[in-house]
């Protein structure tokens, strides 16, 4: 219980503020690549490839590929940003820069460091997703998309919760990978299956029991489908409820595991 209460402690938010301060000093080099990546994906796949794909039927609604892809990119952005921040950036701060060691010499405990990393990853993921949403609004004004915007604001807390959950998953690998050279293992084991087999870039329509089971437990699938139904049809679906449930479950299960493994790695405890 103390671990979860540490989320509200000033030390956890002090860690987040520290990361924000460093980020703002180098925002022009740190922000541009992850900001432009989803925009390029929208243009290349949604506009470029989408112009060669005819409109198709999705949940009894005729949609263009760009309209299908747009909400998926919003979900994919928070997933990729939070996961990579908690994986690569957190690992560098922990192992190479020794930032964690410096923080732990103050009133900050390891649970505050873990929460600070998770909150920062989620905040950055939410910020980049909001930027993508503004790009989609521009597409909407340009006549390329016709989306519902009434419920989008209500999804922002869900995107933040998703960022915390995916950050908890990234911190798990930060705690167990031997070196930074092994980061390609979680990329192929986690990012590719979760990111692509989740109805983000293309619909997965299959009656196979294994495929249905995978989609049922895949939180990114429910996030993408929930936002898609909201943006394309204005419908609040069960996918949003499932996404909240799975994200909370990930946080409740993964964060204690992260802390236990990081205590062993950082502090040498057994």
Steps between C-alpha positions, in 0.01 A plus 500: 500500500789737574613465140168625364480783754846611386337622178359798689821577691681823421820304435342317204384826346840654571655225285251583226582872524868420473442308175282782368768759576765300315261435212418869456869582475536267203144501367601584143705181467293279732151586374526531124565132409214350707266782398566465129492118500118465535448791259720330241316171559167672440622657179684194366249232594176692540529741208756327276411133535139582591443667163549157340271317744125523435260576782408188695234384742589529867232419758227567244652836411675593175835660588815604320836356602613843625192523724568150630869568560467839673365379838742208492792742472375686810501176701829383348671829584431482874605134498831555323591818684431371851658160438820638347537771763473241777733267314781687325493838675450353848774243442743774395413706807539196723812340353705758312412843637460371861207738543320252721802472730502876548128512570526218754751700707219747577158447658395312188453124537504245221120478486495876435753457219285226345184708523681807372617306194151360440328837542751673274467233230120527517511880487720498193285235334189707567666816367603334174154344459341844543729632226379219272140592586568861396646370173181298447296814565700665223421207270136538600501872415672421169220263402707181513324366809156523653537409866293546817678717756244524779644213705869540421572720804356231725754249364801704617497349853480157337804579285690605813398179678614305195835679517549398864413138418733480199773673702463231767556244225805685373649525851469123531749459217717782637532291814595174329692567176873441557624779270360762266596270210223265613228763450416346164356197684201685655458683170432175314329321789273785614485802272443322170231255622323762710538784253407333174266219608264740671280659231719809489615487137261245356190312618548148632193307400524134594275240656798304627483447875867593550459829311186589694671418831799716405283798415302458821811529721683757285452840670621695196231333288225619735651849518522531120153356437342708777646825370416399141134437581487831684662698219327335206154432645479697824432172686623427852577128481595221737855523359558811712389315814721204414792733437460661844477158665808361323707813563416498872581129513838562333583776747394299805699194392804642323605789725563281810696259279696792352585632845609159629726438200642852506577473872709198415671671208549853632532444875636148501217374721384139478 
